[in-house]
Each structure stands twice: as C-alpha cells, then as structure tokens.
Amino acid sequence: MQGPTRRLIGAACALAALSGTGATAQTRAPAVELPHGGNAPALGQGSWHLAQGRHPAAAEEEALRTGIALGMTLIDTAEIYGQGRAEEMVGRIIAGQRDKVFLVSKVSPGHATATGIRQACAASLARLGTDRLDLYLLHWRGGGVDIGVVVGAFEALRAEGRIRRWGVSNFRVADMEDLFRVRGGDACAANQVRYSLTDRGIEPDLLPWCERHGVPIMAYSPLGSGNDLLRNPALARVAERHVSNPAAVAIAWTLRSGHVISIPESGSAVHVRQNAAALALRLTAEDLGDLDRAFRA
Ligand SMILES: NC(=O)c1ccc[n+]([C@@H]2O[C@H](COP(=O)([O-])OP(=O)(O)OC[C@H]3O[C@@H](n4cnc5c(N)ncnc54)[C@H](OP(=O)(O)O)[C@@H]3O)[C@@H](O)[C@H]2O)c1
C-alpha cells in the first residue's frame, strides 16, 4: 500500500467519561488503519514491568481494566515480560472480555525458528488464556535470525487462525528493506519502536519509510520510560492550555498523525485515567510548535 491512506478513525469520539472518577465504557475510540484491511485501537497499554512487584498486583490489574473501559483497548505484551508473568496477568484481565481487546504479543529472536515460533506462540496463547492473537511481533531482529523463516512461520500461524496479523519490533530502515525483499514480507502490519518527545530518532528515516510503505508505527515508551519527560515545563504549559495533564499531551503528540499507535504503560489507575485523556486531546499548530522548540527533532 502506497501513500498515507490510513487515517484516524472516530477522531471526534465523545469521551465525557474521562472527566469523572469512574471508568465508563466508550463507544468509539480512535483507531489506526492497518495494511490489508482492518484497524487497531490508536491508544493501548504496555505491560513490560507489570506482574513484577512494582505495584501491588491488584492495583496493576485495576489499571489495565480501567484502561480497557476508557478505550485503551490494545494490550501489548511479550513472552519475555516477567518471564511470562505479564502475559498471565493480561490473561486474567481479558478473561470474559477478549473480544473488546486487540491483543499483541511478541516472540523473542531466540525462538525465531519455524518450530520455535510455533511453540512460543502456543505458550503465549496458553498464558493469555485465549486461542488467538490480533498481532504477533518479532521482538527484535537478533543475529542469526532468518527473516524468511520468520515470515513463513507467521504466515502459517495466520492461516491456522492463531494470529490475525504479524509484524516486527525494533526494525530500522535497513531491516525493513530486508523484510520487504522476502516473499510475503510486505504483509507486515506494524513496526513497534521507541518514539516519544525525548526520542525522535525515527523521524528522519524510519517514520517516513513506514508511512510510504503503509506500515503503522507502534510507539513504545511514549512517556519516556521513566525519564524526566513528564517534568518538562513546555509540556506542562501545553497541558494547562488544554486543561489536561502532561502525560496526555506526550501521548497525544505520538498519535498526532493518525498513523501511529501508542502504548504507554502504567500500573496505576490514576495514571491510566490521565493517559486516557489523550484520546480526546487534539494538539493545535501552536502546541506542536511549542513542543518542537522544547524537544529537538
Ligand atoms: N518492543 C520493545 O522492544 C519494547 C521496549 C520497551 C517498551 N515496550 C512496550 O511499551 C510499553 C511502554 O513503554 P515503557 O514502559 O518503556 O515506558 P512508558 O510507557 O513511556 O513509561 C512508563 C512509566 O511511566 C509511568 N507513568 C505512566 N503513566 C503516567 C502518568 N500519567 N504520570 C506519571 N507517570 C506515568 C509509569 O509508572 P506507573 O506504573 O507508576 O504509572 C512507568 O514508570 C511497555 O510496557 C512495553 O509493552 C516495548
């Protein structure tokens, strides 16, 4: 697919529930169109540090449930997060509401053989308590990984209905070009990479490459992964202008093109409510200019 044919769907969705203290179900949250049909929720929730004692498990589970109720219905996990414990926690959350969630998991390069991918996928599905993933990613390329074998294994899982789509993570332009040279490689549905106001490294090359080839970027660490991004005064000023909060502004900035999916992580329901406010936030040209001056591209 050539050109920026995807767009933010449901951009004008009503999010009145976000101003209250309770999590009320959303009818329509923004989505990003995927190559070869379908779409994914624009705003999701990460799980890298969950189920590892950073917060009480009950608080983290409440956070994930709150996010789903507020429209952050894409859940990103991986077999390596907490050695499977993050997937198990996600499994407890999606039980009884699997159809509301767009579920993403990742296979590690150490398992990236035809048999290894099949076994890793089966193990992830068991921990998640489901029979299918909406998106399955190769976590990073890793030395010695044969991309043709990975694409073949992903396509076999797709044909069997165990995964709906597949994609990659941490792929640079050269990696994407290698992938697109492989037979069937252009079926890649997303590239999950680090992208935030404090890490704009993909803007000169990977972001436009993915735009041109119709591959959505999934922005990880959109809040800076615990660095000082959220304490930046420019972010605070933009947040004040919108009667919002810095985290929502940082997330809305990653979503601004309508072609990027963003997956902030939080184990706190209070923080998740702040993050979900990004769904209703439209940054103006003035906001974007202020943020450009504060955070160098
Ligand atoms: N593919 C990859 O290689 C890769 C690499 C890294 C991450 N990821 C994915 O991306 C997800 C997010 O990335 P990340 O965890 O590195 O970074 P992040 O989402 O940028 O930041 C997470 C940190 O921000 C805090 N936070 C969240 N909301 C907040 C708020 N409203 N106010 C203040 N602090 C807030 C969280 O603490 P609290 O829990 O206390 O809120 C946590 O410390 C991961 O969970 C994972 O799913 C993928």
Short mmCIF file of C-alpha atoms and ligand atoms in Angstrom, two decimals, residues 46-49 54-55 76 81 106 139 169-170 192 220-226 230 247 263-268 271 274-275, ligand 1:
data_model
loop_
_atom_site.label_atom_id
_atom_site.label_comp_id
_atom_site.label_asym_id
_atom_site.label_seq_id
_atom_site.Cartn_x
_atom_site.Cartn_y
_atom_site.Cartn_z
CA GLY A 46 2.02 -1.72 27.68
CA SER A 47 2.93 -4.43 30.18
CA TRP A 48 6.74 -4.66 30.30
CA HIS A 49 7.06 -4.04 34.06
CA ARG A 54 6.46 -2.66 41.14
CA HIS A 55 2.87 -2.06 42.28
CA ASP A 76 0.89 -5.03 24.33
CA TYR A 81 7.99 -9.72 30.16
CA LYS A 106 5.96 -10.86 20.81
CA HIS A 139 10.57 -8.62 19.35
CA SER A 169 9.72 -4.56 16.51
CA ASN A 170 12.93 -2.54 16.72
CA GLN A 192 6.95 -1.33 17.18
CA TYR A 220 6.77 2.30 22.75
CA SER A 221 8.00 4.27 25.77
CA PRO A 222 5.86 7.27 24.70
CA LEU A 223 6.21 8.76 28.20
CA GLY A 224 9.99 8.47 28.14
CA SER A 225 10.06 5.23 30.15
CA GLY A 226 10.61 6.95 33.48
CA LEU A 230 6.82 14.43 32.14
CA ALA A 247 1.21 12.58 30.14
CA ILE A 263 1.33 2.02 24.09
CA PRO A 264 2.07 3.82 27.38
CA GLU A 265 2.41 1.57 30.40
CA SER A 266 1.03 2.23 33.85
CA GLY A 267 0.30 0.11 36.88
CA SER A 268 -1.76 2.90 38.43
CA HIS A 271 -2.20 7.46 35.84
CA GLN A 274 -4.59 10.73 32.90
CA ASN A 275 -3.19 8.81 29.93
N1 LIG B 1 9.28 -3.70 21.67
C1 LIG B 1 10.14 -3.33 22.59
O1 LIG B 1 11.36 -3.62 22.50
C2 LIG B 1 9.66 -2.51 23.75
C3 LIG B 1 10.59 -1.84 24.56
C4 LIG B 1 10.10 -1.06 25.62
C5 LIG B 1 8.74 -0.99 25.86
N2 LIG B 1 7.86 -1.69 25.06
C6 LIG B 1 6.39 -1.65 25.32
O2 LIG B 1 6.00 -0.30 25.51
C7 LIG B 1 5.36 -0.16 26.78
C8 LIG B 1 5.61 1.21 27.35
O3 LIG B 1 6.98 1.51 27.41
P1 LIG B 1 7.75 1.82 28.79
O4 LIG B 1 7.16 1.07 29.89
O5 LIG B 1 9.20 1.66 28.48
O6 LIG B 1 7.59 3.38 29.00
P2 LIG B 1 6.45 4.49 29.16
O7 LIG B 1 5.11 3.97 28.86
O8 LIG B 1 7.00 5.64 28.39
O9 LIG B 1 6.59 4.87 30.70
C9 LIG B 1 6.18 4.03 31.72
C10 LIG B 1 6.48 4.77 33.02
O10 LIG B 1 5.69 5.96 33.10
C11 LIG B 1 4.95 5.95 34.32
N3 LIG B 1 3.65 6.57 34.01
C12 LIG B 1 2.66 6.10 33.24
N4 LIG B 1 1.63 6.97 33.18
C13 LIG B 1 1.99 8.03 33.95
C14 LIG B 1 1.36 9.24 34.29
N5 LIG B 1 0.14 9.57 33.82
N6 LIG B 1 2.01 10.11 35.10
C15 LIG B 1 3.24 9.81 35.59
N7 LIG B 1 3.90 8.67 35.29
C16 LIG B 1 3.27 7.78 34.48
C17 LIG B 1 4.82 4.52 34.73
O11 LIG B 1 4.72 4.41 36.12
P3 LIG B 1 3.35 3.94 36.85
O12 LIG B 1 3.21 2.48 36.59
O13 LIG B 1 3.60 4.28 38.28
O14 LIG B 1 2.24 4.76 36.25
C18 LIG B 1 6.17 3.96 34.24
O15 LIG B 1 7.18 4.23 35.19
C19 LIG B 1 5.97 -1.31 27.61
O16 LIG B 1 5.15 -1.65 28.71
C20 LIG B 1 6.01 -2.41 26.58
O17 LIG B 1 4.73 -3.01 26.44
C21 LIG B 1 8.30 -2.42 24.01
#
